[in-house]
Tab-separated table of C-alpha atoms in Angstrom:
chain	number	residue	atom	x	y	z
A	1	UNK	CA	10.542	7.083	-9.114
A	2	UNK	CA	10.906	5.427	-12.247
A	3	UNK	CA	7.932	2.834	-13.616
A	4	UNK	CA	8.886	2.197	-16.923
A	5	UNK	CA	5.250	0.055	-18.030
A	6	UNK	CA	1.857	-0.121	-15.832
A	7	UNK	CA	-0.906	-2.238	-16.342
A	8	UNK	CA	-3.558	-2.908	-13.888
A	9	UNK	CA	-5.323	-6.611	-14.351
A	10	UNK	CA	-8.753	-7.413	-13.572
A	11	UNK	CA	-9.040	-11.194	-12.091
A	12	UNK	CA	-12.430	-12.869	-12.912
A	13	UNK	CA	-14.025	-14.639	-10.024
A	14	UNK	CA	-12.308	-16.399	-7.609
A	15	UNK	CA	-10.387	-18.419	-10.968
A	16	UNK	CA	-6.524	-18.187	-11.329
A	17	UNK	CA	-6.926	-17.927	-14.844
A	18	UNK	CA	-5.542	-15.475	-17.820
A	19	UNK	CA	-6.189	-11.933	-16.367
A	20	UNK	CA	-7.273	-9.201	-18.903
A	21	UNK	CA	-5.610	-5.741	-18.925
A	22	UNK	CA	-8.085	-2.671	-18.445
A	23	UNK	CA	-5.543	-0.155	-17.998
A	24	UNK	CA	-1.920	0.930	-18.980
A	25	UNK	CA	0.423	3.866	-19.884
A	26	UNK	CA	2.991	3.847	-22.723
A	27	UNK	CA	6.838	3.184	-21.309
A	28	UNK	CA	8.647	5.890	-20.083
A	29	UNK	CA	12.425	6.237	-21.114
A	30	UNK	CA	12.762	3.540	-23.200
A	31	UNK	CA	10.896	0.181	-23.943
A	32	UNK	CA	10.971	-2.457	-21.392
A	33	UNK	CA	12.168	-5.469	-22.004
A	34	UNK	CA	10.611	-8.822	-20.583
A	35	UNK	CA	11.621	-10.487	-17.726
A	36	UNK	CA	12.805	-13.697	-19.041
A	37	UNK	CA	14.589	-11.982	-22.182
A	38	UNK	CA	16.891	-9.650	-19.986
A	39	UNK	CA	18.904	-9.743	-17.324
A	40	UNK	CA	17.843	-7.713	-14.052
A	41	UNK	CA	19.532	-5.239	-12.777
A	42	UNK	CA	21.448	-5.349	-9.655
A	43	UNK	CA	19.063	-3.626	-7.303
A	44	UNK	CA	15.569	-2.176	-7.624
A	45	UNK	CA	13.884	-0.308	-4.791
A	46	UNK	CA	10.716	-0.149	-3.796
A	47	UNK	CA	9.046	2.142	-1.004
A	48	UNK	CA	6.087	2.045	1.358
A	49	UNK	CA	4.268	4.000	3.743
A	50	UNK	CA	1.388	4.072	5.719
A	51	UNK	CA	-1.390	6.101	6.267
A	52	UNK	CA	-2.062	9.174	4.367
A	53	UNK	CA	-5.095	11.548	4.470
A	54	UNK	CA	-5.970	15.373	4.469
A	55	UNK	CA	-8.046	16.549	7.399
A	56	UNK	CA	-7.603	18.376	10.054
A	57	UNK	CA	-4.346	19.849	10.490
A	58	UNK	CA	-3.113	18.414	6.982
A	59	UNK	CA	-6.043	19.186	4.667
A	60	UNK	CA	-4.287	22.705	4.878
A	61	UNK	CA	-1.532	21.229	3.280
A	62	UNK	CA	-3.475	20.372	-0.320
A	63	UNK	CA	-3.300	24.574	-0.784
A	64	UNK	CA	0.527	23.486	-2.173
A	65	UNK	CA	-0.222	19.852	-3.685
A	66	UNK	CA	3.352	19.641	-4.723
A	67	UNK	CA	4.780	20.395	-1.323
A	68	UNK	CA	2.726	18.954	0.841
A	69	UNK	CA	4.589	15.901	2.183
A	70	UNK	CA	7.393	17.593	2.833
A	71	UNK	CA	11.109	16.596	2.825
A	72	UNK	CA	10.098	13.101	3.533
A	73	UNK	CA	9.041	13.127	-0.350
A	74	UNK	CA	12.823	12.996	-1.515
A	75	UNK	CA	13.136	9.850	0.429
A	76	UNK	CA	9.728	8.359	-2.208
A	77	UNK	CA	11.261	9.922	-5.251
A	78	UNK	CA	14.843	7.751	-4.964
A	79	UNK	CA	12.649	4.795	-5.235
A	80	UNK	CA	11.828	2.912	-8.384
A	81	UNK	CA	8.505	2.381	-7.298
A	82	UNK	CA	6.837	4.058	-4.027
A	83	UNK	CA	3.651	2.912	-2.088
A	84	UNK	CA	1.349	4.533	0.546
A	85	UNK	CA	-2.368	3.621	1.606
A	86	UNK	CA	-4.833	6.593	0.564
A	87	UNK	CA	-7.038	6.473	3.842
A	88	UNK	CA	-9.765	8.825	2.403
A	89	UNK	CA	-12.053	9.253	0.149
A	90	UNK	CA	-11.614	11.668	-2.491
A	91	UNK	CA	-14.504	12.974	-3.270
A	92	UNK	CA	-17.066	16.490	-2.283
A	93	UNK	CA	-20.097	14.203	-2.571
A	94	UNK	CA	-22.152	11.668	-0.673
A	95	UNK	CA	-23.550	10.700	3.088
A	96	UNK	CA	-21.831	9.742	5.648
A	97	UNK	CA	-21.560	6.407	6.371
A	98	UNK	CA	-22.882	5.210	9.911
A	99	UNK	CA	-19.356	5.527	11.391
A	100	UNK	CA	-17.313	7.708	13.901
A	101	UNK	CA	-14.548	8.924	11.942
A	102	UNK	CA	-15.197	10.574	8.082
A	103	UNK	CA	-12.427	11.150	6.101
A	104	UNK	CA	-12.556	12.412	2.720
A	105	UNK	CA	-10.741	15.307	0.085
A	106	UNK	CA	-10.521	17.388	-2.477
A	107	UNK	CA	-8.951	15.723	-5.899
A	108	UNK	CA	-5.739	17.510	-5.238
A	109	UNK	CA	-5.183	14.573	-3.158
A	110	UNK	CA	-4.097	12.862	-5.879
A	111	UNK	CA	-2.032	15.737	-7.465
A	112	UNK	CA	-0.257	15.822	-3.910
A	113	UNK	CA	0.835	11.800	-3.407
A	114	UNK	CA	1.861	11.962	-7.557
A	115	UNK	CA	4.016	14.935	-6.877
A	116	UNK	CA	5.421	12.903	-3.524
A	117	UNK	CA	6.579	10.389	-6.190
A	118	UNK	CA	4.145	7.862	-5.138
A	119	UNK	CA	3.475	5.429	-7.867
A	120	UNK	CA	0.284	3.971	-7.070
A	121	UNK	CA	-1.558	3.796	-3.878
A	122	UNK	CA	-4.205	1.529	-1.967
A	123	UNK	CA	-7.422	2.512	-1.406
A	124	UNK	CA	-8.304	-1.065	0.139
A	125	UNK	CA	-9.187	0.670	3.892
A	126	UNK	CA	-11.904	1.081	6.041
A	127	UNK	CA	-12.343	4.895	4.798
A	128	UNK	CA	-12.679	4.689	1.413
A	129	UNK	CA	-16.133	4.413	1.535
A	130	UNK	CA	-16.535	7.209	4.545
A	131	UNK	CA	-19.105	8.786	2.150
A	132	UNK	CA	-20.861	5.543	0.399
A	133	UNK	CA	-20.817	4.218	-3.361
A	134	UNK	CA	-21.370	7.852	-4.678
A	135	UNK	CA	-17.942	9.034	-2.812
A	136	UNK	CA	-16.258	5.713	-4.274
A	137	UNK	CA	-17.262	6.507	-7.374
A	138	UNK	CA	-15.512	9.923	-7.317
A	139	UNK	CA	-12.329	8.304	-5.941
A	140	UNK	CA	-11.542	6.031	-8.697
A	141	UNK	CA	-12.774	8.706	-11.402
A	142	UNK	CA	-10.517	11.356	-9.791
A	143	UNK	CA	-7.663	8.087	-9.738
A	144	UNK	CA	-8.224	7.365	-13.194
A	145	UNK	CA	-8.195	11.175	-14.097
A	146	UNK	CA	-4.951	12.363	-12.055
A	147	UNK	CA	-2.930	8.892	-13.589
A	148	UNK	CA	-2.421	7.639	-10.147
A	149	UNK	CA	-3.224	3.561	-9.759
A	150	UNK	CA	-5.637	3.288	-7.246
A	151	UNK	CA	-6.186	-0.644	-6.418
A	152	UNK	CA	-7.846	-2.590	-3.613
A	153	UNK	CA	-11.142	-1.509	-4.055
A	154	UNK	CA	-13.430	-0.701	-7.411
A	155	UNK	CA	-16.448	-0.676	-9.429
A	156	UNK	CA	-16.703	-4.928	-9.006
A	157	UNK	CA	-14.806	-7.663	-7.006
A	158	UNK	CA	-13.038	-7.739	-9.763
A	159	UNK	CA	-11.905	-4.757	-10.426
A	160	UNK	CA	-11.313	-4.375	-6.497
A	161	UNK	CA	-9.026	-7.374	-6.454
A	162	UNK	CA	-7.124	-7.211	-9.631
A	163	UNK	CA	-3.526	-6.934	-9.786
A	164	UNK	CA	-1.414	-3.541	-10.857
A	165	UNK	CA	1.974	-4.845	-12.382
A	166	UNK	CA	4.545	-2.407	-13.487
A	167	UNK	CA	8.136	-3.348	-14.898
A	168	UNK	CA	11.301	-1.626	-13.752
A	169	UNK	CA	14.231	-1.868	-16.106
A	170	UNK	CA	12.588	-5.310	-17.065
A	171	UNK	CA	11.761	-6.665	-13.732
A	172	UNK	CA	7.945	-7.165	-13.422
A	173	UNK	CA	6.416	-6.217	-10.043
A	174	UNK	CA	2.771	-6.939	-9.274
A	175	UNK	CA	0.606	-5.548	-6.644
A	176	UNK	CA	-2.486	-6.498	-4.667
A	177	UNK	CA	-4.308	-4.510	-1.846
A	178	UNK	CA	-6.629	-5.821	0.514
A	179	UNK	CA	-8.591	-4.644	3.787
A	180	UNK	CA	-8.746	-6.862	7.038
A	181	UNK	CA	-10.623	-4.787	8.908
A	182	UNK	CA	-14.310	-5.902	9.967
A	183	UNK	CA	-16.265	-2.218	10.526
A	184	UNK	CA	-19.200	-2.424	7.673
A	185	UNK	CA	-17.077	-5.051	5.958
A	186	UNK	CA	-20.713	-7.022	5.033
A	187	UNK	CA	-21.937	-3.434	2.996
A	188	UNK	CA	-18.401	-2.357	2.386
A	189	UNK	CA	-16.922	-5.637	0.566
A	190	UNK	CA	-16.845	-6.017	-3.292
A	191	UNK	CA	-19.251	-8.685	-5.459
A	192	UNK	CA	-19.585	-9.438	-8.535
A	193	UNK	CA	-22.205	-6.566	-9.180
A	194	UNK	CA	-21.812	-4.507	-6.542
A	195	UNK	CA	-18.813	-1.668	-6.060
A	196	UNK	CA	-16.855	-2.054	-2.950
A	197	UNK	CA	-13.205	-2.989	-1.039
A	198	UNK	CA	-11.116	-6.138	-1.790
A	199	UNK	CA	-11.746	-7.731	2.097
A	200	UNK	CA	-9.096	-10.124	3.232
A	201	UNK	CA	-12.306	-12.066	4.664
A	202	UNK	CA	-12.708	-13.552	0.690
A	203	UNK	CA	-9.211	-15.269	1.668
A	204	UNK	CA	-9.972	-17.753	-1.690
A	205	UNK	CA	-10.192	-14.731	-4.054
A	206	UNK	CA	-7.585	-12.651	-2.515
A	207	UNK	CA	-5.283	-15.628	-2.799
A	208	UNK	CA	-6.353	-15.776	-6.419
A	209	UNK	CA	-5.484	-11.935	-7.337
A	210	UNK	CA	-1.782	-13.044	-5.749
A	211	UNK	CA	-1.689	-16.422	-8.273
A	212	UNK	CA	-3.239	-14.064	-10.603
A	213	UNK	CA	-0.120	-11.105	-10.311
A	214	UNK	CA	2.172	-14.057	-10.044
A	215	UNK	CA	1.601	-14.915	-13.615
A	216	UNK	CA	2.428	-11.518	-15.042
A	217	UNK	CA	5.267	-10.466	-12.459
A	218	UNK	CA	8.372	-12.092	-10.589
A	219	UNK	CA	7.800	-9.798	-8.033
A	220	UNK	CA	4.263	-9.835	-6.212
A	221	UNK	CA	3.271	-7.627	-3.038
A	222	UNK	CA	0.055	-7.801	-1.193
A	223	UNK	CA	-0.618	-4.369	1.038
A	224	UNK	CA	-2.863	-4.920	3.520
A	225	UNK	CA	-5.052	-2.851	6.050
A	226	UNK	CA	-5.412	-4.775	9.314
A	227	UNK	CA	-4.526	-4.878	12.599
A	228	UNK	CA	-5.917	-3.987	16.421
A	229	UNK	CA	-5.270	0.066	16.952
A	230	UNK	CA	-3.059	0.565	19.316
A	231	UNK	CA	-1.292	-3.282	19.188
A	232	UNK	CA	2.179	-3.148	18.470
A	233	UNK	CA	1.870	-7.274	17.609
A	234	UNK	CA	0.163	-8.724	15.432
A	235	UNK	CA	-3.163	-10.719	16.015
A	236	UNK	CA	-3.355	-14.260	14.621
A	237	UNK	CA	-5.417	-13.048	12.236
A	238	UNK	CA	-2.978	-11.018	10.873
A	239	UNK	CA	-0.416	-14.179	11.142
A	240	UNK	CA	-3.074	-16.613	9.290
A	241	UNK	CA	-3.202	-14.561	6.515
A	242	UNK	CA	0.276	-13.228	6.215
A	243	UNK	CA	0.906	-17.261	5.389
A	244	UNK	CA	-2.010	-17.321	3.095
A	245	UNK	CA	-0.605	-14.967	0.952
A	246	UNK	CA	3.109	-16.308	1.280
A	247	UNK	CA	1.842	-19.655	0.243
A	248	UNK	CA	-0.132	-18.216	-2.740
A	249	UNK	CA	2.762	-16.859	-4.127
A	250	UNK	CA	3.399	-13.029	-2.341
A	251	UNK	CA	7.261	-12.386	-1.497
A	252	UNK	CA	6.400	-9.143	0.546
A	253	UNK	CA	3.578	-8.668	2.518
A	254	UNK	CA	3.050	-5.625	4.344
A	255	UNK	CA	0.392	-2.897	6.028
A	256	UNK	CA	-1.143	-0.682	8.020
A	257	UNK	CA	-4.047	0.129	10.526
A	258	UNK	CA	-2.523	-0.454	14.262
A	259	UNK	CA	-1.688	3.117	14.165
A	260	UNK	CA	2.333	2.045	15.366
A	261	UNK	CA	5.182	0.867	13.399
A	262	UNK	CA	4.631	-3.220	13.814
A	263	UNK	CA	7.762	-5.942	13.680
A	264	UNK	CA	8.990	-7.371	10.457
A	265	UNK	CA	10.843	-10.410	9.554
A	266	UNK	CA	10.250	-13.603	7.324
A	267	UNK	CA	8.074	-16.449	6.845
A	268	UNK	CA	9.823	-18.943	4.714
A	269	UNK	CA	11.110	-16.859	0.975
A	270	UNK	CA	8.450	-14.215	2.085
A	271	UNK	CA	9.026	-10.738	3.752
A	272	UNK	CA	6.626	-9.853	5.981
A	273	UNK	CA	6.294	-6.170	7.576
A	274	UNK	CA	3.073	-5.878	9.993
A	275	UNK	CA	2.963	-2.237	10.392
A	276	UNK	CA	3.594	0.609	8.856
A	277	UNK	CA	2.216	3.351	11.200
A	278	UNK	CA	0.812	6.455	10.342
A	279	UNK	CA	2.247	8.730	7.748
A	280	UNK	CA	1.002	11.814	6.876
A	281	UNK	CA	-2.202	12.547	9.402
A	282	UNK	CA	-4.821	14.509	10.783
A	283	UNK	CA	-4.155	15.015	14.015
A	284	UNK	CA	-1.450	14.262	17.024
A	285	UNK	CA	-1.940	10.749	17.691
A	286	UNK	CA	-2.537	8.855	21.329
A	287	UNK	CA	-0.482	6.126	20.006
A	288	UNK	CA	2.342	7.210	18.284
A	289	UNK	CA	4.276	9.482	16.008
A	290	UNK	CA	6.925	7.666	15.388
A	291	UNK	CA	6.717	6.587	11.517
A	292	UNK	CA	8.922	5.746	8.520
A	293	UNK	CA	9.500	4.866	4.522
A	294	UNK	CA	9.993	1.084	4.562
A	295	UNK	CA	12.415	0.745	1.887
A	296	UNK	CA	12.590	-3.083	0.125
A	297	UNK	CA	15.462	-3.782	-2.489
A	298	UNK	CA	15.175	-6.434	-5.124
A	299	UNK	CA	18.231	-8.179	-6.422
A	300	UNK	CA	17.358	-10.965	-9.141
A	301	UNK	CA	13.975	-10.810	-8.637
A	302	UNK	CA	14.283	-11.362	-4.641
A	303	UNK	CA	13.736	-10.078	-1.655
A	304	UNK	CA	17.493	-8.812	-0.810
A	305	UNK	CA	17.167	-6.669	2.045
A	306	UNK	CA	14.803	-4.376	3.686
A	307	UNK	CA	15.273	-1.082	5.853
A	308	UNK	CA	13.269	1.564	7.902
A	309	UNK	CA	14.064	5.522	7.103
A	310	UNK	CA	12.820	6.833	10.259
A	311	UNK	CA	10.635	9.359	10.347
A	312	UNK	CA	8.797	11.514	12.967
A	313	UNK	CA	5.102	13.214	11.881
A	314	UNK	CA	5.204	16.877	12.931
A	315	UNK	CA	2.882	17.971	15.782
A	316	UNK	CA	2.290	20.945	13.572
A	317	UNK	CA	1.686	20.036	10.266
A	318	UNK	CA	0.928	16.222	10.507
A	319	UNK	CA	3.757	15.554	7.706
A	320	UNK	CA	6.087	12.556	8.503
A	321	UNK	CA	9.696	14.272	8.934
A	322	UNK	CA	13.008	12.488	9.038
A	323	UNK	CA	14.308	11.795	11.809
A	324	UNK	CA	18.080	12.093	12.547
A	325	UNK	CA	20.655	11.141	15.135
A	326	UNK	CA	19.354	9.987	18.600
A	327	UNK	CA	15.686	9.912	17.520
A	328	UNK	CA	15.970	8.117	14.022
A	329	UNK	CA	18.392	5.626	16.318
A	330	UNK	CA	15.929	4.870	18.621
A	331	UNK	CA	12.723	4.628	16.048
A	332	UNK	CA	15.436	2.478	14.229
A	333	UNK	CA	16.186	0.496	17.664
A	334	UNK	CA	12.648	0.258	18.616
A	335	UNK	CA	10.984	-1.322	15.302
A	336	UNK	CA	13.931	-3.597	15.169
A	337	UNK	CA	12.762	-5.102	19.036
A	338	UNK	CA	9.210	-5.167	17.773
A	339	UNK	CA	9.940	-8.893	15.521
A	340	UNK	CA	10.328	-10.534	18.925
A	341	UNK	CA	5.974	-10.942	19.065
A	342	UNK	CA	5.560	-11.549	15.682
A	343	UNK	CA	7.007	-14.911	14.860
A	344	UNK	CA	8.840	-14.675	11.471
A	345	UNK	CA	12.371	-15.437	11.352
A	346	UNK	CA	15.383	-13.113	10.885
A	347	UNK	CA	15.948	-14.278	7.708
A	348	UNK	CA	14.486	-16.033	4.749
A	349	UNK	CA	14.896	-19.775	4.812
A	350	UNK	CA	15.244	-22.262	1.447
C-alpha cells in the first residue's frame, strides 16, 4: 500500500469545470512529482474487492480490527493502492430505513479495512443509508476521523460525486463511486442541499465527476454498485453505463452487487470488470462464495493487464480466504468463462 498524495475533489453541479480540493494528507516517503514532469514507473498496482460489512458472523471479527480480514489482507497490502465497497453504515445511531436488510457498525470498521491496507473505500451502495441521514452523518465523520477516503456518497451531490485522486510515484489516479441500484434511490440520491448517494441514474453528473477526475489524474476509475442478485451477466443497464463512463473518460470500470464474481473484458481503451462478488460477509451465501482481489497493473499510465487472486469466504468466519490449487484453478477457470455474456472484447482496441 503505498499512496504517496490524496486529495478528494468536490465537482460543482453537473459542470466539468475546475474542481476545488476539500481534503488531503501531506506525501508520504518523499514528495511526488507531477505527472507530466516525471517519468512513470514501470508498473503500479491497484486492488479491488467487493463487498465488505460486519454483521452476523463477521461483526465478531471487529474485537481484533487489525486482524480481521485475514490472510487475504497481505494480498491488499502488495498493492499501491487497494479498493473495497464499505456496504454498511458505520454508525450506533438512527432508524431503520423501510427496508429488509440493515447493515451497520461500530467505527472500528474503519480501523479494520485501514489495517487491511485498503486505501479508500466506496460507500456509494444501497446500505449506506440502512439507518437514514443521522447514520450517514456518522459514517463520513467516523471516515474523516479514522483517515480512510470514503467517496460515493456525502453531505451534497457534490460532495457525493467528487473525485478522490491520489499519485503513486508520480502517476495520478482518480476515483469515482457510484450506486445503480433503484431500492429508495428517489430519498436515497444526493442534491444540491440534501445529503445522500452518488446514483448512476444522474448519468450527466456522474459523467461529469469522471471529466472532472480526468483533469487531475491520467488514471480514472469509476466503482460502481449495480447489478441483478444472483445474475452472473450483466443487464443492459449495466452495459449502457459501463460505455457512458468509458466515453467520459474512465479506463477501468468495475463493481459489485450481483452477489457472484461477473465477466470482465474491454470496451474500446477501457477495462471493464462487472462483478466483484462478495468479500468479507455476514453470512453463508445462496449464491456464492467464491470471491477474489481483482488486481489491475498500470504501465505508462494504461491499463496493462488485469488478474483475479482467487479467493474463497470461510463458512465460519465470513473472511474471503485464498484459494489454492484445484479450487483457486477453477474460481480462476470459471470467472474467465463468465466474459462470454458480457460483450467486451478480449482485449483493448486503438
Amino acid at each position: 500500500m503505498i499512496a504517496l498524495v490524496t486529495v478528494l475533489v468536490a465537482v460543482a453541479g453537473c459542470s466539468s469545470g475546475a474542481p476545488v480540493a476539500i481534503w488531503a494528507e501531506p506525501a508520504v516517503g518523499g514528495a511526488a512529482g507531477s505527472a507530466s514532469g516525471s517519468a512513470p514507473p514501470a508498473d503500479i498496482t491497484l486492488a479491488f474487492a467487493g463487498d465488505v460489512h460486519f454483521e452476523g458472523r463477521t461483526a465478531d471479527l471487529l474485537s481484533r480490527p487489525a486482524d480481521a480480514f485475514g490472510p487475504i489482507a497481505s494480498v491488499l497490502q502488495s498493492a499501491d493502492v487497494a479498493m473495497v465497497n464499505l456496504e454498511t453504515a458505520v454508525t450506533e445511531r438512527g432508524t431503520p430505513e423501510p427496508k429488509q436488510f440493515h447493515f451497520r457498525a461500530p467505527a472500528s470498521a474503519f480501523d479494520a479495512v485501514k489495517a487491511a491496507g485498503v486505501d479508500v473505500v466506496t460507500i456509494a451502495n444501497n446500505h449506506s443509508l440502512d439507518y437514514g441521514q443521522v447514520g450517514l452523518t456518522d459514517t463520513l465523520d467516523n471516515a474523516r476521523k479514522a483517515a480512510v477516503p470514503a467517496i460515493g456518497a456525502g453531505r451534497n451531490a457534490a460532495e457525493a460525486y467528487a473525485p478522490w485522486v491520489t499519485t503513486v510515484r508520480g502517476t495520478r489516479v482518480g476515483f469515482v463511486a457510484v450506486s445503480q441500484v433503484h431500492e429508495l434511490e428517489s430519498t436515497w440520491a444526493a442534491r444540491d442541499n440534501r445529503a445522500g448517494v452518488a446514483m448512476a441514474a444522474d448519468g450527466a453528473r456522474a459523467a461529469a465527476a469522471v471529466r472532472a477526475a480526468r483533469s487531475m489524474a491520467d488514471v480514472v476509475v469509476v466503482y460502481a454498485h449495480w447489478g441483478q442478485e444472483g445474475n452472473d451477466c450483466p443487464s443492459a443497464e449495466m452495459k449502457t453505463f459501463a460505455s457512458r463512463m468509458a466515453a467520459a473518460g474512465a479506463d477501468v470500470v468495475l463493481g459489485t452487487h450481483a452477489h457472484l464474481l461477473l465477466g470482465d473484458g474491454w470496451i474500446d481503451k477501457t477495462y471493464v470488470a462487472y462483478g466483484l462478488g462478495n468479500f468479507l460477509w455476514w453470512r453463508d451465501d445462496a449464491f456464492s462464495n467464491d470471491t477474489g482481489v481483482l488486481r489491475v497493473t498500470l504501465r505508462d499510465r494504461k491499463v496493462a493487464r488485469s488478474e483475479l487472486v482467487p479467493a474463497l469466504i470461510s463458512r465460519g468466519t465470513g473472511q474471503p480466504l485464498p484459494a489454492s490449487g484445484d479450487e483457486a484453478d477453477r474460481i480462476a477457470k470459471e470467472f474467465a468463462g463468465l466474459r462470454s455474456c458480457t460483450g467486451l472484447e478480449d482485449a483493448p482496441r486503438g
